[in-house]
Short mmCIF file of C-alpha atoms and ligand atoms in Angstrom, two decimals:
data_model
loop_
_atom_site.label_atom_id
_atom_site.label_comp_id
_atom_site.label_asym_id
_atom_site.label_seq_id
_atom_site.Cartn_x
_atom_site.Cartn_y
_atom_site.Cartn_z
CA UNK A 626 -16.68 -16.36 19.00
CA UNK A 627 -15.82 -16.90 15.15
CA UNK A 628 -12.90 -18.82 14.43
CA UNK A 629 -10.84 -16.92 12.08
CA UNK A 630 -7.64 -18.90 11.97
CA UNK A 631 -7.60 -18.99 8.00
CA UNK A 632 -8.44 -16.94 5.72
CA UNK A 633 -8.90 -16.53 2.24
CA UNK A 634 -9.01 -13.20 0.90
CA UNK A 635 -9.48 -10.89 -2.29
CA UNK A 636 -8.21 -7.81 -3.50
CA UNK A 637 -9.28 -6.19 -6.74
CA UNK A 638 -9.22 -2.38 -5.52
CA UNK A 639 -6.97 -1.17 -8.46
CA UNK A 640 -4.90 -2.96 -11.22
CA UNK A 641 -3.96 -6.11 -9.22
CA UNK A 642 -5.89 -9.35 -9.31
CA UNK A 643 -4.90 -10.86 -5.86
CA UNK A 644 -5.77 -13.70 -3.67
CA UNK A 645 -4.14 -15.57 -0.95
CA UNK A 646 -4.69 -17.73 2.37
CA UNK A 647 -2.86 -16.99 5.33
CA UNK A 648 -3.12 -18.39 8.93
CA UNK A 649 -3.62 -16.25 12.31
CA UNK A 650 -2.97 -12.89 10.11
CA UNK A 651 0.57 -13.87 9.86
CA UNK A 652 1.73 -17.16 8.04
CA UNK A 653 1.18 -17.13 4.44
CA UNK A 654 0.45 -19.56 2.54
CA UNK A 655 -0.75 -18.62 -0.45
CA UNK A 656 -0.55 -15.26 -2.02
CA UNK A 657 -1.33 -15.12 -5.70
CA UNK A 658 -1.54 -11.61 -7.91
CA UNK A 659 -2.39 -11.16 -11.26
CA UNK A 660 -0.68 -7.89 -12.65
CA UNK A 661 -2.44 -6.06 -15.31
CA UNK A 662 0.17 -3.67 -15.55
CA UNK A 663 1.25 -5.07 -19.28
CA UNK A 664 -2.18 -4.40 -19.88
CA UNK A 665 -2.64 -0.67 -18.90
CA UNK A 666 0.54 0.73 -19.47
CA UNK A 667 0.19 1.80 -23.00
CA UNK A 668 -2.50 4.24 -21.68
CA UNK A 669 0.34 6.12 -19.44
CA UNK A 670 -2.18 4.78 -15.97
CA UNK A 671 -5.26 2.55 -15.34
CA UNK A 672 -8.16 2.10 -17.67
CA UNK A 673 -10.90 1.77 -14.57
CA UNK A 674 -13.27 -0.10 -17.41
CA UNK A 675 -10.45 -2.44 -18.39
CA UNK A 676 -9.47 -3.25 -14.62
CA UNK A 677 -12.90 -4.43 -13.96
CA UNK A 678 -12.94 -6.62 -17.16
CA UNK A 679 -9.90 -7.97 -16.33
CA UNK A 680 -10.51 -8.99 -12.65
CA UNK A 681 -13.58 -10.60 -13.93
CA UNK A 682 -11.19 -12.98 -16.28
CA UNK A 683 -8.82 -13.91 -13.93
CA UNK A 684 -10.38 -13.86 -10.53
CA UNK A 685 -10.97 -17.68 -10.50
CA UNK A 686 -8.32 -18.78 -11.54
CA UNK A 687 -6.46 -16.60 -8.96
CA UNK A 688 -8.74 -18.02 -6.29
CA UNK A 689 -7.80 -21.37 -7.68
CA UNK A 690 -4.09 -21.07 -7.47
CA UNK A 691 -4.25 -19.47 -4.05
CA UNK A 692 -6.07 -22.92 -2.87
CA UNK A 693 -3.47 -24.91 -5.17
CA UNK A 694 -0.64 -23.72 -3.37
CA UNK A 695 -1.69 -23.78 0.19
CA UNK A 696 -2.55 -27.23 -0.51
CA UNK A 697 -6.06 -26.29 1.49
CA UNK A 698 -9.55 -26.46 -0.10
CA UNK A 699 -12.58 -24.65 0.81
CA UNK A 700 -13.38 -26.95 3.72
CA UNK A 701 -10.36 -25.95 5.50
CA UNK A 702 -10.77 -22.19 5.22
CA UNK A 703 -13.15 -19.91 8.14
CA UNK A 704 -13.44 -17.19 6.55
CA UNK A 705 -13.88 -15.13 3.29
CA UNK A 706 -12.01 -11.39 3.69
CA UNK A 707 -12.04 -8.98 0.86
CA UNK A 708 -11.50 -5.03 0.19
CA UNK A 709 -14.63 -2.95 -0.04
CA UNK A 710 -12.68 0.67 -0.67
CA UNK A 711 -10.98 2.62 -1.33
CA UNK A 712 -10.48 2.16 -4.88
CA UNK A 713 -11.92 1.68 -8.19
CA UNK A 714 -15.81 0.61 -8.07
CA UNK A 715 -16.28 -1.16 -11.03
CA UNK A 716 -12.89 -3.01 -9.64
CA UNK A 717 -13.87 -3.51 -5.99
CA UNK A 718 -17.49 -5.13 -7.10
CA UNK A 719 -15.81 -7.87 -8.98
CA UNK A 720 -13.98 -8.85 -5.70
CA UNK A 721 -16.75 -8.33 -3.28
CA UNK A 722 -19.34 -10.45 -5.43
CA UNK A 723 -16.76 -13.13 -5.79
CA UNK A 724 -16.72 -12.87 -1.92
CA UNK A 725 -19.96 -12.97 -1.01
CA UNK A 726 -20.78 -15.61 -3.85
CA UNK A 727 -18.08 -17.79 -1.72
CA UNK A 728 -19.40 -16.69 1.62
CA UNK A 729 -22.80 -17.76 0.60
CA UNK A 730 -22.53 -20.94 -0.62
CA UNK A 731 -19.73 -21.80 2.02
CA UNK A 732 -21.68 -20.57 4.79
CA UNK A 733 -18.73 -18.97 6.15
CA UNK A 734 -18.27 -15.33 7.61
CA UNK A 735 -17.93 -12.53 5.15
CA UNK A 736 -15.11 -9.87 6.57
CA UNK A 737 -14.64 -6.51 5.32
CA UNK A 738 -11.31 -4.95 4.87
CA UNK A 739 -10.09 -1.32 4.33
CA UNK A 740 -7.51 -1.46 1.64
CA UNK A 741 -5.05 1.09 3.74
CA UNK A 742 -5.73 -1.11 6.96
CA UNK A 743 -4.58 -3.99 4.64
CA UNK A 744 -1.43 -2.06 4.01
CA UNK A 745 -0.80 -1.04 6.90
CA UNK A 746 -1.16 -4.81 8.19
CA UNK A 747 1.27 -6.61 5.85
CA UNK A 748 3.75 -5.12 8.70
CA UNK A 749 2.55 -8.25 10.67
CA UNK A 750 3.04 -10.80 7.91
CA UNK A 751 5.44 -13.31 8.15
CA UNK A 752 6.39 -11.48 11.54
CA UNK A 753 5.02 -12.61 14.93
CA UNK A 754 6.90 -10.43 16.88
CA UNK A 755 5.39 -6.94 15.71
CA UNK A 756 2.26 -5.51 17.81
CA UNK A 757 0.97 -2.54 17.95
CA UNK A 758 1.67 0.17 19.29
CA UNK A 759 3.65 1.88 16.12
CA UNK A 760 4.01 4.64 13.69
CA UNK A 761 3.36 3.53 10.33
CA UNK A 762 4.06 5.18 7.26
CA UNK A 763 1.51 4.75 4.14
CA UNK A 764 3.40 5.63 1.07
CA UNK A 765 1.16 4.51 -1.84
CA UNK A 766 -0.01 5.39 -4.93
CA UNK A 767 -3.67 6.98 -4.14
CA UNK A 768 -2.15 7.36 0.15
CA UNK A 769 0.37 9.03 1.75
CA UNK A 770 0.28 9.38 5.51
CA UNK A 771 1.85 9.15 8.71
CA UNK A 772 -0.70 6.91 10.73
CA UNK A 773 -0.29 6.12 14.95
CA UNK A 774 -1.03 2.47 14.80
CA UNK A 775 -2.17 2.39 19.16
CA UNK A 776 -3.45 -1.00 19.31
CA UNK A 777 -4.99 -3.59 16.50
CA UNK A 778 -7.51 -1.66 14.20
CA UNK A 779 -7.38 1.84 15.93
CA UNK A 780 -5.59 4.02 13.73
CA UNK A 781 -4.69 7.81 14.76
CA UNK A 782 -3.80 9.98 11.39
CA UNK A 783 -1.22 12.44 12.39
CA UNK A 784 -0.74 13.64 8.80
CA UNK A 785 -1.48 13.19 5.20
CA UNK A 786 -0.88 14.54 1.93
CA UNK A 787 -2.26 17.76 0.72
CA UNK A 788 -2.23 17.13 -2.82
CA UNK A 789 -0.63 14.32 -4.03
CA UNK A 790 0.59 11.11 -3.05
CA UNK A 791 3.59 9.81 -2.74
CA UNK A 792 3.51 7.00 -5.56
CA UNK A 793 1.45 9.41 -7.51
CA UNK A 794 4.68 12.00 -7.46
CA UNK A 795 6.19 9.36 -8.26
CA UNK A 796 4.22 8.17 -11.67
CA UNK A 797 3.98 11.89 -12.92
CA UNK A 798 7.41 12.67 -12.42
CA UNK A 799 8.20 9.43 -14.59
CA UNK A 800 5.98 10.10 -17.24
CA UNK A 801 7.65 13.70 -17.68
CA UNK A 802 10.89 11.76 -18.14
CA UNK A 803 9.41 9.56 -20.48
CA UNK A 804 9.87 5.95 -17.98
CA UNK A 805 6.23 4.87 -18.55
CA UNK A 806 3.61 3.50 -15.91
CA UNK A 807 4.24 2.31 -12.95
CA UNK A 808 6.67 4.91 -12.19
CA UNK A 809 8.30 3.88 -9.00
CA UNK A 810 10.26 1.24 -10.24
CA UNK A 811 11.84 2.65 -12.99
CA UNK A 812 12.64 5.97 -10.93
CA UNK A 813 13.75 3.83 -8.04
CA UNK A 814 16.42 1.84 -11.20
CA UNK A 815 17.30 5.04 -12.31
CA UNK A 816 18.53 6.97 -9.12
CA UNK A 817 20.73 4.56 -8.04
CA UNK A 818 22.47 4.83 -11.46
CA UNK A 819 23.28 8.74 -10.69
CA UNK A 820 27.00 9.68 -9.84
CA UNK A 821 25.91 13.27 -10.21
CA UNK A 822 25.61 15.94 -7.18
CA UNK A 823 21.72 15.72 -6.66
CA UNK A 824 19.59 19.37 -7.68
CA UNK A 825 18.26 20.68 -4.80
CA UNK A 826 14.42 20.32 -5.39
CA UNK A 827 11.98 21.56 -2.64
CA UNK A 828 10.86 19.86 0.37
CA UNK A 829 7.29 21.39 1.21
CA UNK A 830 5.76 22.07 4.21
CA UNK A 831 8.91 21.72 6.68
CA UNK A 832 7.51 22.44 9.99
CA UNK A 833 4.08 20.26 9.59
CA UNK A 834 2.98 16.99 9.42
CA UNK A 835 1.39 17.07 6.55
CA UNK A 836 2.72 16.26 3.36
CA UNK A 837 2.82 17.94 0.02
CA UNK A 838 3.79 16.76 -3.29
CA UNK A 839 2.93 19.03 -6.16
CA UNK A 840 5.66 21.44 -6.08
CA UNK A 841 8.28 19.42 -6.00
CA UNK A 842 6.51 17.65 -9.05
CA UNK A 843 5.89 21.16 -10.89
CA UNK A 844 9.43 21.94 -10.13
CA UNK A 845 11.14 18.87 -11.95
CA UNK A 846 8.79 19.84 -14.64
CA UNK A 847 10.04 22.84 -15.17
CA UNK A 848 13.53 21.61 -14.47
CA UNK A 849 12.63 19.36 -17.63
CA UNK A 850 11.62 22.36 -19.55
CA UNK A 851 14.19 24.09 -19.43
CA UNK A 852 17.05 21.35 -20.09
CA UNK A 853 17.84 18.91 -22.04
CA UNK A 854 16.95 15.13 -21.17
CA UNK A 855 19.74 13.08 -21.64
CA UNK A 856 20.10 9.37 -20.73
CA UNK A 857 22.78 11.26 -17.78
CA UNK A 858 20.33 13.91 -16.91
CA UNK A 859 17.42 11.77 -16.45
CA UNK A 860 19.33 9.66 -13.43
CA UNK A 861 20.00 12.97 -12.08
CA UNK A 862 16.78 14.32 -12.46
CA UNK A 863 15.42 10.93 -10.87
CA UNK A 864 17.60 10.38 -8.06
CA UNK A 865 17.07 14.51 -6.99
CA UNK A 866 13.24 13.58 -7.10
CA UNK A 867 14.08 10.80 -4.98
CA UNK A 868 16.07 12.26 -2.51
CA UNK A 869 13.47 15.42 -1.85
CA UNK A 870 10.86 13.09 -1.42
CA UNK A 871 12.78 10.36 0.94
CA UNK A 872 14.00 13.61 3.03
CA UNK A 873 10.87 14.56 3.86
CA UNK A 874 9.30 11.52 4.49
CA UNK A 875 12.00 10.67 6.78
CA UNK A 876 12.30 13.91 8.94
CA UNK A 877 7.92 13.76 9.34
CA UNK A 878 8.33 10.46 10.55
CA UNK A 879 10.67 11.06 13.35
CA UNK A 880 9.27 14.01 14.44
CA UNK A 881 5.71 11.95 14.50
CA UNK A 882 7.23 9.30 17.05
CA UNK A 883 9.21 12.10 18.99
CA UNK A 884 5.58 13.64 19.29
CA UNK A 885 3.84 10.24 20.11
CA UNK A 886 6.88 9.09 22.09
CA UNK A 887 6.90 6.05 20.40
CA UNK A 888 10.42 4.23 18.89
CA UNK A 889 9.01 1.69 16.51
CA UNK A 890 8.41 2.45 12.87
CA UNK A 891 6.80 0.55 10.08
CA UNK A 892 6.19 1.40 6.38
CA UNK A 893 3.55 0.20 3.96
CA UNK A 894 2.45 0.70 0.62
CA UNK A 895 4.10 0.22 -2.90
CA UNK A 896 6.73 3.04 -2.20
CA UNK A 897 8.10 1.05 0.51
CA UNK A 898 9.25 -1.40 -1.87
CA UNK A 899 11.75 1.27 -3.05
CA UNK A 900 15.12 0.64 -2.24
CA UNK A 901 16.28 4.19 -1.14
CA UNK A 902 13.95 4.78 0.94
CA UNK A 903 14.04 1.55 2.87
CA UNK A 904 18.06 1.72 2.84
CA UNK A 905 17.89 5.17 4.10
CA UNK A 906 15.42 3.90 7.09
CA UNK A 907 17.37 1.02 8.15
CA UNK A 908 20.54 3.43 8.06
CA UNK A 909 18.46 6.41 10.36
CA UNK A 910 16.74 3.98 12.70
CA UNK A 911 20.19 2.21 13.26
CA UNK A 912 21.39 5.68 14.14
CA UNK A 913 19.20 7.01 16.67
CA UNK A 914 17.85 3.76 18.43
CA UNK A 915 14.39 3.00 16.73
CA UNK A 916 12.73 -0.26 15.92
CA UNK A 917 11.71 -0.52 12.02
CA UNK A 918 9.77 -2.79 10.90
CA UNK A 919 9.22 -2.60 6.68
CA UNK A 920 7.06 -6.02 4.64
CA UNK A 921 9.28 -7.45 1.52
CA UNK A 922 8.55 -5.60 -1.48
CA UNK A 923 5.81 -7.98 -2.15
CA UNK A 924 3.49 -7.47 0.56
CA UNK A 925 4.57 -3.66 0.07
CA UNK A 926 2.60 -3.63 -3.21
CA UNK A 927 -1.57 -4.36 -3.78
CA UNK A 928 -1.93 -7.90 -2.50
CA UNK A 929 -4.11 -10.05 -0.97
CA UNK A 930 -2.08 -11.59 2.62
CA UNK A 931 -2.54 -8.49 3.68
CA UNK A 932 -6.10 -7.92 3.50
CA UNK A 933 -6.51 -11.59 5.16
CA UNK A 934 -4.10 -9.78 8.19
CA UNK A 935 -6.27 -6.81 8.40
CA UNK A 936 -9.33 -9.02 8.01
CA UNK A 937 -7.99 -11.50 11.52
CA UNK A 938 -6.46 -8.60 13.39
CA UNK A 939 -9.80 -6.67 13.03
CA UNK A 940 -12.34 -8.36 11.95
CA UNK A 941 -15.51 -6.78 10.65
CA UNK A 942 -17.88 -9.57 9.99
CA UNK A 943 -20.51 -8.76 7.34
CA UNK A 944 -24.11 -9.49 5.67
CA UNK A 945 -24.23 -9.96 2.46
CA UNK A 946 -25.72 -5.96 1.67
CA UNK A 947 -22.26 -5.14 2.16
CA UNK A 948 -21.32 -2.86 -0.65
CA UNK A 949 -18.13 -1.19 -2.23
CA UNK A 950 -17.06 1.82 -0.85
CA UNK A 951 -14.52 3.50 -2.99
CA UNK A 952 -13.53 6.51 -0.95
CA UNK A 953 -13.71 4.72 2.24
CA UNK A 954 -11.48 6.63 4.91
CA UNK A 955 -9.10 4.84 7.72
CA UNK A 956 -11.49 4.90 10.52
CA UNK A 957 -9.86 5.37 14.13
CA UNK A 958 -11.97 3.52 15.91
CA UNK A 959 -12.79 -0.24 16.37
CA UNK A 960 -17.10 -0.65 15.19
CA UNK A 961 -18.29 -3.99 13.87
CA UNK A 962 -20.58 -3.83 10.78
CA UNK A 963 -18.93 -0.47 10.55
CA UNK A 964 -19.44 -1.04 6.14
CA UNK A 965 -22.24 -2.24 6.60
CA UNK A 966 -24.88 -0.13 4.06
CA UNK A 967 -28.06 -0.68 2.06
CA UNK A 968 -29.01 -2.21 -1.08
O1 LIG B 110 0.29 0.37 -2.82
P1 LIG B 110 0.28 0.32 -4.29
O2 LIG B 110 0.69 -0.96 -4.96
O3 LIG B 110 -1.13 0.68 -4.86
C1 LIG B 110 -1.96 1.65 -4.25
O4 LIG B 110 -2.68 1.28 -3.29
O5 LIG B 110 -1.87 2.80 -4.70
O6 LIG B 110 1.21 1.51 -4.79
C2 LIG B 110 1.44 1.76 -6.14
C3 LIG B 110 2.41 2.92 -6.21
C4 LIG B 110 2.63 3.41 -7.63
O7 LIG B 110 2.49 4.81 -7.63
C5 LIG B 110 4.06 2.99 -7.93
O8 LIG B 110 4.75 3.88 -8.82
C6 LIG B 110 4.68 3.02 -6.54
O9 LIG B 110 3.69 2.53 -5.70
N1 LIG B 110 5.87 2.16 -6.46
C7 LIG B 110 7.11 2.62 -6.19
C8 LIG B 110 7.98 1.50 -6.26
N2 LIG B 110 7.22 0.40 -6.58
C9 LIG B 110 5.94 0.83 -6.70
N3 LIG B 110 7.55 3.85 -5.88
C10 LIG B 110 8.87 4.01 -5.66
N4 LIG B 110 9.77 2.99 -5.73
C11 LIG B 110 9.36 1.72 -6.03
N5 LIG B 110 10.27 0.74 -6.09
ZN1 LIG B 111 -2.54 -0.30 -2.43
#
């Protein structure tokens, strides 16, 4: 039996730089993330070619700080965890040779983690009360999906996006307002800034599951079109976005527990971090009797405490062929050496 009290684990899927220690999946101690978002928001969205370059500078010093602040060294850790997919490639292979460079010459157990199960698993950071099982909602910028969380690592998807996600609504819809990269934030700022009675935008899809995105986003562009952006129309024009979005997010997610009979929610991903949408949760669940469970903002975002959860809650312990994977899928089904593939 491995003993995978702490771990120290990497995450270089996307734009982040991240690395942190935590202890029994739950108690951080460390979580450290370089943003490179200074870096690629002059391009409007990520250079893939610049994110790897980047990783490569910072990655030690990242892994350094995470040890710095736990006030642990290498001795003290069990295990090395780090995100194989999905995500960029070039990205993804400077974290996983970092990993298995530490993993070899530590001698210690080399765990695989699924970015989304990551996400999914910051529910259970600094929170020892939460267990499975739960609905959790993935709201992200490449995922959107209502996933039935039945016990650790087994994952039922009980719908997803059709077209875009979530975060990725989210980015376009900023960029036709002229708020720059990430989008999120500066939508989330905006809306709350409206005093306006909201447009009615469409909510897609409203006796499914599954999600849809692009209309909505094709009809605030033609919204934009047609008027004029003002400093007061933009707020408008953000918090309507906002609202359509939260809406159906909101009525998908109850109807997924009424279907699952289940009265516990939980949301992850970096649109979770966005105020509306967690205010409007707290307000609905305190309403009709559910449990919600939502990370801080932090640990809503790409970091690494949550791939160290994912990595101790189900722990795929790998060789050292392991190899990116960059359109890995949330598998449903406990397998160890489930990543494992050839070199
Ligand atoms: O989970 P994440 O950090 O990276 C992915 O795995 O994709 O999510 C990033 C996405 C971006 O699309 C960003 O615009 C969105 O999360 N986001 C937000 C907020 N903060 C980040 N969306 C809405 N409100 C926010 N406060
Ligand atoms: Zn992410």
């Amino acid at each position: 039996m491995l003993n995978l009290n702490n771990i120290l684990a990497i995450e270089t899927s996307c734009d982040e730089t991240a690395a942190a220690i935590v202890l029994s999946g739950r108690y951080v101690k460390s979580n450290v993330i370089s943003s490179q978002i200074d870096i690629h928001k002059q391009y409007g969205g990520v250079i893939p070619e610049l994110a790897s370059r980047n990783h490569l500078q910072n990655i030690s010093c990242v892994i350094d700080q995470a040890l710095t602040d736990s006030q642990m060294n290498f001795q003290n850790i069990d295990a090395i965890a780090v995100t194989i997919g999905p995500g960029l490639v070039g990205a993804l292979l400077v974290g996983l040779s970092y990993a298995k460079t530490l993993a070899f010459t530590l001698n210690k157990p080399l765990l695989a983690v699924n970015h989304i199960e990551g996400h999914i698993c910051a529910n259970y950071l600094e929170n020892d009360k939460l267990s499975p099982p739960f609905m959790c909602v993935v709201v992200s910028g490449g995922h959107t999906m209502l996933v039935y969380v039945r016990g650790f690592g087994e994952y039922e998807i009980v719908g997803r996006t059709r077209d875009d996600a979530a975060g990725e609504a989210y980015d376009k819809v900023a960029r036709v307002l002229g708020l720059g990269y990430p989008g999120g934030p500066a939508i989330d700022k905006l809306a709350m800034q409206n005093d306006m009675p909201l447009i009615k935008f469409p909510r897609a899809l409203p006796n499914d599951l599954d999600f849809s995105f692009s209309g909505l986003k094709s009809s605030v562009i033609n919204y934009v079109q047609k008027n004029e952006l003002t400093d007061d129309s933009k707020k408008l024009i953000a918090d309507s976005f906002q609202q359509s979005v939260i809406d159906v997010i909101i009525t998908k997610t109850f109807r997924a527990c009424q279907k699952h009979n289940c009265k516990v929610i939980t949301l992850a991903g970096g649109v979770a971090s966005n105020y509306a949408l967690r205010k409007t949760f707290h307000e609905r669940c305190d309403e009709l009797g559910y449990e919600l469970n939502i990370p801080l903002p932090i640990f809503c975002t790409d970091n690494a405490a949550m791939i160290a959860s994912a990595a101790f809650f189900n722990p795929i312990a790998s060789s050292l062929n392991l190899n990116a994977v960059p359109n890995l899928k949330l598998n449903s089904t406990k397998e160890n050496n489930l990543y494992e593939t050839d070199c």
